[in-house]
mmCIF file of C-alpha atoms in Angstrom:
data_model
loop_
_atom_site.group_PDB
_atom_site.id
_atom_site.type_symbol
_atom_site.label_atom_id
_atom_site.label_comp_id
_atom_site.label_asym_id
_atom_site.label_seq_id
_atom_site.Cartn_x
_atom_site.Cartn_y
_atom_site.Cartn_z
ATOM 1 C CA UNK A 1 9.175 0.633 -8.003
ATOM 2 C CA UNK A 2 6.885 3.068 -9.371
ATOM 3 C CA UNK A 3 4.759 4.513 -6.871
ATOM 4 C CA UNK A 4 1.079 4.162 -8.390
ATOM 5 C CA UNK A 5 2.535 -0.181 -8.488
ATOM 6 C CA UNK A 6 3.664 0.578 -4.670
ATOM 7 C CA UNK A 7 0.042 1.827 -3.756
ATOM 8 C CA UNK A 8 -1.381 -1.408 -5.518
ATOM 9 C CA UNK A 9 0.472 -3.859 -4.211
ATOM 10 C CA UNK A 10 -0.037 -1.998 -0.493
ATOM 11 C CA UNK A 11 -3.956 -2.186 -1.156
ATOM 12 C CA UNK A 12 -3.276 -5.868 -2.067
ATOM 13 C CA UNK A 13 -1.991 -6.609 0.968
ATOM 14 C CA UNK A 14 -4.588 -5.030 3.225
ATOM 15 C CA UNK A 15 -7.530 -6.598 1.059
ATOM 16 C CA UNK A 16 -5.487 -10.327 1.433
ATOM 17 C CA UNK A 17 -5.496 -9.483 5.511
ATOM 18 C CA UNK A 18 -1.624 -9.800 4.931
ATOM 19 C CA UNK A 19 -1.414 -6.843 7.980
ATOM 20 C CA UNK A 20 -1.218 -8.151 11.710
ATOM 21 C CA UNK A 21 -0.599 -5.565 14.470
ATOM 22 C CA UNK A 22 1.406 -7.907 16.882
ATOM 23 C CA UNK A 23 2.527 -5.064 19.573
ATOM 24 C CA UNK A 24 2.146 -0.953 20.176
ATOM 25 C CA UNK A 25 3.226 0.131 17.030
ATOM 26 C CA UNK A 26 4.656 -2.668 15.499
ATOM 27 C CA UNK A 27 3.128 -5.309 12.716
ATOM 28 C CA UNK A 28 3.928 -8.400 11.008
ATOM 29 C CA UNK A 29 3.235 -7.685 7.029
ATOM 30 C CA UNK A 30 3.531 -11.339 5.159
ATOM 31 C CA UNK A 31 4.620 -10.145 1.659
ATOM 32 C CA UNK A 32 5.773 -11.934 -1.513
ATOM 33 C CA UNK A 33 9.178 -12.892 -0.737
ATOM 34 C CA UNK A 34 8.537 -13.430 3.138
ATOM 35 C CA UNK A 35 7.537 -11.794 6.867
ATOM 36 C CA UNK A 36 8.825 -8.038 7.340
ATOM 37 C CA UNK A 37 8.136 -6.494 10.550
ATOM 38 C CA UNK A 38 6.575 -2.402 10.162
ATOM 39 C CA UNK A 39 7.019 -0.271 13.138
ATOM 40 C CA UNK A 40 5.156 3.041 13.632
ATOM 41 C CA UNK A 41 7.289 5.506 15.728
ATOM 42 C CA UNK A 42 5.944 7.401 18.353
ATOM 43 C CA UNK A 43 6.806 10.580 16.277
ATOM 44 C CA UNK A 44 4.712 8.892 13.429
ATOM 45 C CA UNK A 45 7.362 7.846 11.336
ATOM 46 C CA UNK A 46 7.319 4.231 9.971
ATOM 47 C CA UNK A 47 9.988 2.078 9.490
ATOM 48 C CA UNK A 48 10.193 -1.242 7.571
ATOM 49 C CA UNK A 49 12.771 -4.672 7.706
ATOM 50 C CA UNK A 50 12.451 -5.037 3.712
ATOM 51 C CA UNK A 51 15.210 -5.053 1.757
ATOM 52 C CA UNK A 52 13.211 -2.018 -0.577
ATOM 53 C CA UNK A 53 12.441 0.037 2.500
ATOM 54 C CA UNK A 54 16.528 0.231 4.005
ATOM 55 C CA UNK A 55 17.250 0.954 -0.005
ATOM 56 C CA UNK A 56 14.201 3.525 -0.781
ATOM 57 C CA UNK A 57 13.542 4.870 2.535
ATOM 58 C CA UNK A 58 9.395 3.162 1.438
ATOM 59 C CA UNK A 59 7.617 0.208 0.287
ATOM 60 C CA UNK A 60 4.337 -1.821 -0.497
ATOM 61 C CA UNK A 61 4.518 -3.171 3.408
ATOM 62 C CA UNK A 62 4.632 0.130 5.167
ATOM 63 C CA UNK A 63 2.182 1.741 3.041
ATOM 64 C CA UNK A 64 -0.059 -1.425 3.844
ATOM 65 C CA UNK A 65 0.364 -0.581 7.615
ATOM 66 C CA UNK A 66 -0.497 3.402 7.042
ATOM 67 C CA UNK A 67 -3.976 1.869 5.021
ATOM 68 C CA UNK A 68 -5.154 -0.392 7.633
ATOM 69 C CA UNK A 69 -4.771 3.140 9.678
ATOM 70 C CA UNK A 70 -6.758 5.154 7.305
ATOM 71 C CA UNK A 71 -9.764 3.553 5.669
ATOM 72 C CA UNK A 72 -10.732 7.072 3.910
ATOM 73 C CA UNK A 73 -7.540 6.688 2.181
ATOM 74 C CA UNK A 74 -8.411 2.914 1.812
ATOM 75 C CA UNK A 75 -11.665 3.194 0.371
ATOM 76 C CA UNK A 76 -10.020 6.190 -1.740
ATOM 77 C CA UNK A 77 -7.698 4.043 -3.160
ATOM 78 C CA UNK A 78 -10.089 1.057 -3.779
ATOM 79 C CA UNK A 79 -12.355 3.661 -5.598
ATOM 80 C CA UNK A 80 -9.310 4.494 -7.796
ATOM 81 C CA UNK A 81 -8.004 0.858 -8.809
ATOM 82 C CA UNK A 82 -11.597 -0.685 -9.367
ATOM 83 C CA UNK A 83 -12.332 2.839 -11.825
ATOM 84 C CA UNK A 84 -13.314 1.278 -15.444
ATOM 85 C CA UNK A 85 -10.639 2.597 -17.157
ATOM 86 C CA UNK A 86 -11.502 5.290 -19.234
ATOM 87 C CA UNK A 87 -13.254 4.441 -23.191
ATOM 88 C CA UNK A 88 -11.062 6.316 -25.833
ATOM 89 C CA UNK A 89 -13.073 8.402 -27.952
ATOM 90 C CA UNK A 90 -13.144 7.993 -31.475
ATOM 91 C CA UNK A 91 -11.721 10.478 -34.140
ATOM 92 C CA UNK A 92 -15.721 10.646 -34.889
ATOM 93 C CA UNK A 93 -16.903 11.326 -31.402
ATOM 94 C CA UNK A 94 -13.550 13.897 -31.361
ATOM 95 C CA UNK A 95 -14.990 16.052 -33.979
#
């Protein structure tokens, strides 16, 4: 999965309240295709039971878990996706 679609989805599930912290370190995240359980490491390192995650080494569901952590880089992010995309100039407004 293309990262920029990993960072959306992640950002999905925070704004949905998909995210519950249910111990030190370790979360419930209720995705599309079922309930994955995140853990945060002591050493900072996060860890996900997702199929994606033990294939990639990352996924939507631990990057949810590192947003609910940092809400600069949440309310960066939410800057980013609700951006009007860009207007294309015309060949007139080129010249």
């Amino acid at each position: 999965m293309p990262l920029d679609r990993m960072i959306e989805k992640a950002y999905d599930l925070v704004q949905k309240r998909r995210v519950e912290q249910v111990g030190e370190g370790v979360y419930n995240v209720v995705g599309n295709h079922g309930t994955y359980i995140v853990a945060k490491k002591i050493d900072g390192t996060i860890s996900c039971s997702c199929p994606g995650f033990i294939r990639r080494g990352r996924c939507s569901h631990s990057l949810a878990v590192l947003l609910t952590q940092k809400p600069d880089l949440l309310r960066s992010i939410e800057r980013q996706i609700n951006k009007p995309p860009e207007r294309k100039r015309s060949r007139r407004e080129r010249a």
